Short mmCIF file of C-alpha atoms in Angstrom, two decimals:
data_model
loop_
_atom_site.label_atom_id
_atom_site.label_comp_id
_atom_site.label_asym_id
_atom_site.label_seq_id
_atom_site.Cartn_x
_atom_site.Cartn_y
_atom_site.Cartn_z
CA MET A 218 17.03 4.09 22.97
CA THR A 219 16.31 7.03 25.18
CA GLU A 220 13.73 9.65 24.57
CA HIS A 221 15.06 12.55 22.38
CA ASP A 222 14.94 15.76 24.33
CA GLY A 223 16.05 17.85 21.36
CA ASP A 224 19.39 19.17 22.84
CA ASP A 225 21.76 16.19 22.10
CA SER A 226 22.47 17.36 18.58
CA GLY A 227 24.50 20.37 19.87
CA ARG A 228 22.13 22.72 18.14
CA GLU A 229 19.54 25.03 19.83
CA PRO A 230 15.89 24.83 18.65
CA THR A 231 15.04 27.49 16.13
CA GLY A 232 12.27 28.99 18.44
CA THR A 233 9.76 28.06 21.15
CA ASP A 234 7.12 27.60 18.43
CA SER A 235 8.82 24.71 16.74
CA THR A 236 6.38 21.78 16.25
CA ASN A 237 7.25 18.62 18.36
CA VAL A 238 6.40 15.27 16.91
CA LEU A 239 4.82 12.30 18.78
CA VAL A 240 5.31 8.84 17.16
CA LEU A 241 2.97 6.11 18.03
CA ARG A 242 4.39 2.76 19.12
CA ARG A 243 3.21 0.35 16.44
CA GLY A 244 5.67 -0.44 13.62
CA THR A 245 4.99 -2.14 10.29
CA HIS A 246 6.42 -4.52 7.89
CA GLY A 247 8.34 -6.12 10.73
CA VAL A 248 10.66 -3.11 11.02
CA PRO A 249 10.89 -1.49 14.62
CA VAL A 250 9.22 1.70 14.79
CA GLU A 251 12.54 3.08 16.44
CA ARG A 252 13.94 3.13 12.87
CA TYR A 253 11.06 5.53 11.90
CA VAL A 254 11.83 7.80 15.01
CA GLU A 255 15.57 7.93 14.03
CA ALA A 256 14.85 8.85 10.52
CA ILE A 257 12.52 11.74 11.62
CA ARG A 258 15.17 12.87 14.22
CA ASP A 259 17.80 12.82 11.60
CA ARG A 260 15.72 15.30 9.43
CA LEU A 261 14.41 17.43 12.37
CA PRO A 262 17.52 17.76 14.66
CA ASP A 263 16.04 20.99 16.15
CA HIS A 264 12.79 19.47 17.20
CA THR A 265 11.73 17.16 19.87
CA VAL A 266 10.61 13.78 18.41
CA GLU A 267 9.11 11.55 20.99
CA LEU A 268 8.33 7.89 21.01
CA ALA A 269 5.57 6.52 23.23
CA ARG A 270 6.40 3.04 24.41
CA THR A 271 3.28 1.89 26.11
CA PRO A 272 -0.49 2.48 25.67
CA ALA A 273 -0.47 4.59 28.88
CA GLU A 274 2.43 6.82 27.56
CA GLU A 275 0.65 7.19 24.23
CA ARG A 276 -2.53 8.49 25.92
CA ASP A 277 -0.53 10.93 28.19
CA ALA A 278 1.59 12.23 25.54
CA ILE A 279 -1.10 12.66 22.93
CA ARG A 280 -3.08 15.11 25.16
CA THR A 281 -0.59 17.79 24.59
CA SER A 282 0.75 16.77 21.16
CA ARG A 283 -0.13 18.88 18.01
CA TYR A 284 1.51 16.69 15.32
CA VAL A 285 1.32 12.91 15.72
CA THR A 286 2.44 10.19 13.21
CA GLY A 287 1.65 6.41 13.26
CA MET A 288 0.12 3.53 11.39
CA THR A 289 -3.27 3.47 13.20
CA PHE A 290 -5.38 5.75 15.38
CA GLU A 291 -7.36 3.96 18.12
CA ASP A 292 -10.53 5.48 19.58
CA ASP A 293 -9.15 5.84 23.09
CA LEU A 294 -6.31 7.91 21.56
CA LEU A 295 -8.67 10.10 19.72
CA GLU A 296 -10.62 10.80 22.89
CA ALA A 297 -7.33 11.99 24.50
CA ALA A 298 -6.06 13.93 21.60
CA GLU A 299 -7.22 17.50 23.01
CA ASN A 300 -4.66 19.60 20.95
CA LEU A 301 -4.25 17.49 17.94
CA GLU A 302 -3.79 19.38 14.67
CA VAL A 303 -2.03 17.00 12.18
CA PHE A 304 -1.99 13.20 12.12
CA ALA A 305 0.58 11.70 9.58
CA CYS A 306 -0.68 8.36 8.66
CA ALA A 307 2.23 6.05 7.91
CA TYR A 308 0.25 4.07 5.52
CA ALA A 309 -0.94 5.22 1.94
CA GLY A 310 -4.43 4.07 2.62
CA THR A 311 -6.53 5.80 5.31
CA ASP A 312 -9.74 3.59 5.11
CA HIS A 313 -8.74 2.24 8.56
CA LEU A 314 -8.87 5.53 10.20
CA PRO A 315 -11.72 7.29 11.88
CA MET A 316 -11.76 10.05 9.15
CA ASP A 317 -15.02 11.54 10.03
CA ALA A 318 -14.21 12.09 13.62
CA LEU A 319 -10.82 13.45 12.80
CA SER A 320 -12.40 15.88 10.25
CA ASP A 321 -15.00 16.92 12.87
CA ARG A 322 -12.14 17.74 15.29
CA GLY A 323 -10.48 20.00 12.48
CA VAL A 324 -7.44 17.51 12.37
CA THR A 325 -5.48 17.49 9.23
CA VAL A 326 -4.71 14.08 7.91
CA THR A 327 -1.69 13.16 5.59
CA ASN A 328 -0.82 9.89 4.15
CA ALA A 329 2.22 7.91 2.92
CA SER A 330 1.34 8.29 -0.84
CA GLY A 331 4.43 7.87 -2.89
CA VAL A 332 6.49 6.05 -0.32
CA HIS A 333 5.47 2.67 -1.91
CA GLY A 334 6.00 3.37 -5.54
CA PRO A 335 9.41 1.77 -6.30
CA ASN A 336 9.00 -1.29 -3.98
CA MET A 337 5.26 -2.07 -4.92
CA GLY A 338 5.99 -1.23 -8.59
CA GLU A 339 8.78 -3.83 -8.53
CA HIS A 340 6.47 -6.38 -6.55
CA VAL A 341 3.86 -6.14 -9.31
CA LEU A 342 6.31 -6.41 -12.13
CA GLY A 343 7.82 -9.60 -10.33
CA SER A 344 4.29 -11.07 -9.96
CA ILE A 345 3.45 -10.46 -13.73
CA LEU A 346 6.80 -12.06 -14.80
CA HIS A 347 6.10 -14.95 -12.41
CA PHE A 348 3.05 -15.80 -14.26
CA THR A 349 4.35 -14.78 -17.73
CA ARG A 350 7.27 -17.17 -17.41
CA ARG A 351 5.33 -19.56 -15.19
CA PHE A 352 8.14 -19.76 -12.67
CA HIS A 353 5.61 -21.58 -10.10
CA VAL A 354 5.61 -24.52 -12.53
CA ALA A 355 9.40 -24.54 -12.78
CA ALA A 356 9.58 -24.45 -8.99
CA ARG A 357 7.30 -27.59 -8.67
CA ARG A 358 9.33 -29.47 -11.17
CA GLN A 359 12.48 -28.51 -9.57
CA ARG A 360 11.29 -29.92 -6.18
CA ARG A 361 10.52 -33.17 -8.04
CA ARG A 362 13.87 -33.04 -9.80
CA GLU A 363 11.92 -33.40 -13.00
CA TRP A 364 13.56 -32.17 -16.22
CA ARG A 365 10.50 -31.65 -18.45
CA HIS A 366 9.59 -28.59 -20.57
CA TYR A 367 6.46 -26.62 -19.92
CA LYS A 368 4.58 -23.95 -21.86
CA ALA A 369 5.48 -20.28 -21.02
CA HIS A 370 4.24 -17.00 -22.26
CA GLU A 371 5.63 -13.50 -23.45
CA LEU A 372 4.77 -10.37 -21.78
CA GLN A 373 5.52 -8.34 -24.97
CA GLY A 374 2.31 -7.54 -26.79
CA SER A 375 0.09 -8.08 -23.79
CA THR A 376 -2.41 -5.62 -22.28
CA VAL A 377 -1.98 -4.65 -18.67
CA THR A 378 -4.96 -2.82 -16.97
CA ILE A 379 -4.03 -0.88 -13.83
CA VAL A 380 -6.88 0.07 -11.62
CA GLY A 381 -5.84 3.05 -9.66
CA LEU A 382 -3.34 5.64 -11.10
CA GLY A 383 -1.82 7.15 -7.80
CA ALA A 384 1.83 6.69 -6.96
CA ILE A 385 1.60 2.87 -7.02
CA GLY A 386 -0.19 2.67 -10.28
CA THR A 387 2.10 5.25 -11.96
CA ALA A 388 5.20 3.36 -10.71
CA VAL A 389 3.73 0.17 -12.26
CA ALA A 390 3.03 1.90 -15.53
CA ASP A 391 6.60 3.39 -15.64
CA ARG A 392 8.16 -0.09 -15.03
CA LEU A 393 6.13 -1.75 -17.55
CA GLU A 394 7.13 0.74 -20.41
CA PRO A 395 10.27 -1.18 -21.67
CA PHE A 396 8.35 -4.48 -22.04
CA GLY A 397 6.35 -3.44 -25.12
CA VAL A 398 2.88 -3.69 -23.64
CA GLU A 399 -0.34 -1.82 -23.98
CA THR A 400 -1.42 -0.20 -20.76
CA VAL A 401 -4.95 0.84 -19.67
CA GLY A 402 -5.59 2.87 -16.59
CA VAL A 403 -8.78 3.00 -14.62
CA ARG A 404 -9.45 6.06 -12.52
CA TYR A 405 -12.35 8.12 -11.18
CA SER A 406 -11.71 11.02 -13.47
CA PRO A 407 -10.43 9.57 -16.93
CA GLU A 408 -10.62 13.00 -18.40
CA LYS A 409 -7.30 13.82 -16.42
CA GLY A 410 -5.51 11.28 -18.57
CA GLY A 411 -2.57 9.43 -16.90
CA PRO A 412 0.56 7.45 -17.46
CA THR A 413 -0.96 4.65 -19.38
CA ASP A 414 -1.73 4.38 -23.06
CA ASP A 415 -5.54 4.61 -22.40
CA VAL A 416 -7.61 5.64 -19.51
CA VAL A 417 -11.18 4.80 -18.69
CA GLY A 418 -13.59 5.28 -15.70
CA PHE A 419 -15.34 3.06 -13.28
CA ASP A 420 -18.59 2.99 -15.14
CA ARG A 421 -19.76 -0.57 -15.91
CA ASP A 422 -19.45 -0.37 -19.73
CA SER A 423 -15.93 1.29 -19.74
CA PHE A 424 -14.62 -1.03 -17.12
CA HIS A 425 -15.96 -4.13 -18.70
CA GLY A 426 -14.68 -2.99 -22.10
CA ALA A 427 -11.12 -2.58 -20.56
CA LEU A 428 -11.39 -6.22 -18.90
CA ALA A 429 -12.39 -7.77 -22.14
CA ARG A 430 -8.94 -6.99 -23.62
CA THR A 431 -6.89 -7.42 -20.41
CA ASP A 432 -4.24 -10.00 -20.05
CA TYR A 433 -3.02 -8.79 -16.59
CA LEU A 434 -5.31 -6.90 -14.21
CA VAL A 435 -3.33 -5.04 -11.66
CA LEU A 436 -5.35 -3.66 -8.58
CA ALA A 437 -3.49 -0.72 -7.05
CA CYS A 438 -6.56 1.34 -5.88
CA PRO A 439 -7.88 2.39 -2.40
CA LEU A 440 -10.82 0.53 -0.88
CA THR A 441 -13.91 2.76 -1.33
CA GLU A 442 -17.62 2.23 -2.06
CA THR A 443 -16.86 1.99 -5.74
CA THR A 444 -13.89 -0.40 -5.55
CA ARG A 445 -15.32 -2.63 -2.79
CA GLY A 446 -16.23 -6.03 -4.68
CA LEU A 447 -15.16 -4.38 -8.05
CA VAL A 448 -13.77 -7.70 -9.33
CA ASP A 449 -16.90 -9.68 -8.86
CA SER A 450 -18.22 -12.75 -10.80
CA ALA A 451 -19.32 -10.40 -13.69
CA ALA A 452 -15.82 -9.01 -13.98
CA LEU A 453 -14.27 -12.44 -13.80
CA THR A 454 -16.61 -13.62 -16.55
CA THR A 455 -15.50 -10.70 -18.78
CA LEU A 456 -11.84 -11.43 -18.23
CA SER A 457 -10.06 -13.75 -20.75
CA PRO A 458 -9.37 -17.26 -19.57
CA GLU A 459 -5.62 -16.44 -20.05
CA SER A 460 -5.87 -13.42 -17.69
CA VAL A 461 -3.99 -13.04 -14.45
CA ILE A 462 -5.07 -10.79 -11.57
CA VAL A 463 -2.47 -9.12 -9.40
CA ASN A 464 -3.99 -7.61 -6.17
CA VAL A 465 -1.65 -5.06 -4.23
CA ALA A 466 -4.71 -2.88 -3.18
CA ARG A 467 -7.02 -4.24 -0.40
CA GLY A 468 -8.58 -7.78 -0.22
CA PRO A 469 -12.27 -6.74 -0.52
CA VAL A 470 -11.64 -5.29 -3.84
CA VAL A 471 -12.04 -8.80 -5.04
CA ASP A 472 -15.02 -11.04 -4.38
CA THR A 473 -13.03 -13.96 -2.77
CA ASP A 474 -15.71 -16.62 -3.37
CA ALA A 475 -16.04 -15.59 -7.04
CA LEU A 476 -12.30 -15.70 -7.40
CA LEU A 477 -12.02 -19.15 -6.01
CA THR A 478 -14.66 -20.35 -8.57
CA ALA A 479 -12.90 -18.69 -11.30
CA LEU A 480 -9.55 -20.11 -10.31
CA ARG A 481 -10.75 -23.67 -9.90
CA SER A 482 -12.72 -23.70 -13.22
CA GLY A 483 -10.06 -22.26 -15.32
CA GLN A 484 -12.04 -19.16 -15.88
CA ILE A 485 -8.88 -17.08 -15.36
CA ARG A 486 -5.21 -18.26 -15.56
CA GLY A 487 -4.10 -17.23 -12.10
CA ALA A 488 -3.95 -14.67 -9.30
CA SER A 489 -0.99 -13.04 -7.34
CA LEU A 490 -2.58 -11.92 -4.09
CA ASP A 491 -0.64 -9.71 -1.56
CA VAL A 492 -3.85 -8.90 0.16
CA THR A 493 -6.88 -11.18 0.79
CA ASP A 494 -10.22 -11.04 2.20
CA PRO A 495 -10.33 -12.30 4.93
CA GLU A 496 -6.81 -11.10 6.08
CA PRO A 497 -4.80 -12.71 7.47
CA LEU A 498 -5.75 -15.69 5.27
CA PRO A 499 -6.85 -18.55 7.64
CA GLU A 500 -4.54 -21.61 7.63
CA ASP A 501 -7.52 -23.80 6.25
CA HIS A 502 -8.51 -21.34 3.31
CA PRO A 503 -8.65 -23.19 -0.06
CA LEU A 504 -6.58 -20.31 -1.66
CA TRP A 505 -3.39 -21.62 -0.05
CA ASN A 506 -3.69 -24.93 -1.94
CA LEU A 507 -4.32 -23.65 -5.52
CA GLY A 508 -1.42 -24.19 -7.83
CA ASN A 509 -2.27 -21.15 -9.94
CA VAL A 510 -2.20 -18.64 -6.94
CA GLN A 511 0.78 -16.81 -5.56
CA ILE A 512 0.26 -15.50 -2.09
CA THR A 513 2.43 -13.01 -0.09
CA PRO A 514 1.47 -11.82 3.16
CA HIS A 515 0.83 -8.27 2.56
CA ASN A 516 4.42 -7.77 1.89
CA ALA A 517 4.54 -5.73 -1.36
CA GLY A 518 5.12 -2.60 0.73
CA HIS A 519 8.13 -3.84 2.52
CA THR A 520 11.31 -1.94 1.65
CA PRO A 521 14.35 -1.04 3.83
CA LYS A 522 13.78 2.60 2.64
CA TYR A 523 10.06 2.87 3.82
CA TYR A 524 10.71 4.82 7.02
CA ASP A 525 13.32 7.11 5.16
CA ARG A 526 10.79 8.04 2.48
CA LEU A 527 8.08 8.53 4.96
CA ALA A 528 10.25 10.60 7.15
CA ASP A 529 11.12 12.93 4.27
CA ILE A 530 7.32 13.64 3.87
CA VAL A 531 6.70 14.17 7.66
CA ALA A 532 9.77 16.36 8.29
CA ALA A 533 8.89 18.73 5.20
CA ASN A 534 5.32 19.06 6.60
CA VAL A 535 6.53 19.83 10.15
CA ARG A 536 8.53 22.68 8.75
CA ARG A 537 5.59 23.94 6.72
CA VAL A 538 3.47 23.93 9.96
CA ASP A 539 6.38 25.73 11.78
CA GLU A 540 6.47 28.46 9.11
CA LYS A 541 2.71 28.82 8.21
CA GLY A 542 0.79 27.35 11.05
CA PRO A 543 -1.81 24.48 11.27
CA ALA A 544 -3.75 25.84 8.17
CA ALA A 545 -0.65 25.27 6.00
CA ALA A 546 -1.28 23.17 2.87
CA LEU A 547 0.68 19.94 3.48
CA GLU A 548 2.27 17.25 1.15
CA ASN A 549 -0.04 14.27 0.79
CA GLN A 550 -2.88 16.02 2.65
CA VAL A 551 -6.06 13.83 2.50
CA VAL A 552 -9.20 15.60 1.56
CA PRO A 553 -12.19 14.57 3.70
#
């Protein structure tokens, strides 16, 4: 794929002030970043959308780039980004970015919030149903060609607590609605309400009160000082022995050692982990061998429509910058 020079679409640029876009070279979810470039070009045919293919090309291109998008932002790129105005992070979470340094330079940061709603909502629902109907037990017996009944559960009438009521948490709540469950949301500002039947805050009493009535605990929150180690030994003690944890947030939201103890001792029924701490999970880690653990390799966010949804956000924000300048209020803007 050759670099796009803005004139092969047969249309002239709208003006010399149109914002060009630099796409950094790292892709995600095993999908080539070229797909992302193509999606942005389709939506911005009158702009130059450049893909830097080597580290040297990235450093050179970013010196004059005002609008950059990518998965990560390394220190050497930040040093070279002399004219950067907007960085469009291609992940929903921004805890891996040098946010303080970007803020000090006056760089506006946006994220991919909303991109993951449908796919991650479906992943969570599938994980819950996996443990509800105990498909992991069926798979083991199928491998043994063993026709023997086993105990299963019903989702109807259960209580599902969702930590984090952003786009992903909301998508989970929406998809649970037809199943006849009670939902509890946990968020920083419970007075704002949310898509769940009940909403509580992160204060210890409220959180543990929610845990005490939880059958399925869904973690869909960013990693912050508040959420790091949120599910610790005390939280696991409060949970019912029949409860299941589904983590699509970040690995460190859960205390791994405490989780191992709880899973081994029957303190909780099981865990579906799309993220782990450490990550990637080492080959010799004991979590791999527990029969009541489902592990996916940070795959909940994978969808063939990932880059299309992300490109919609980026293109709309580029047009806002064209119209109103770098001070424009942008979709998914991250407040420092």
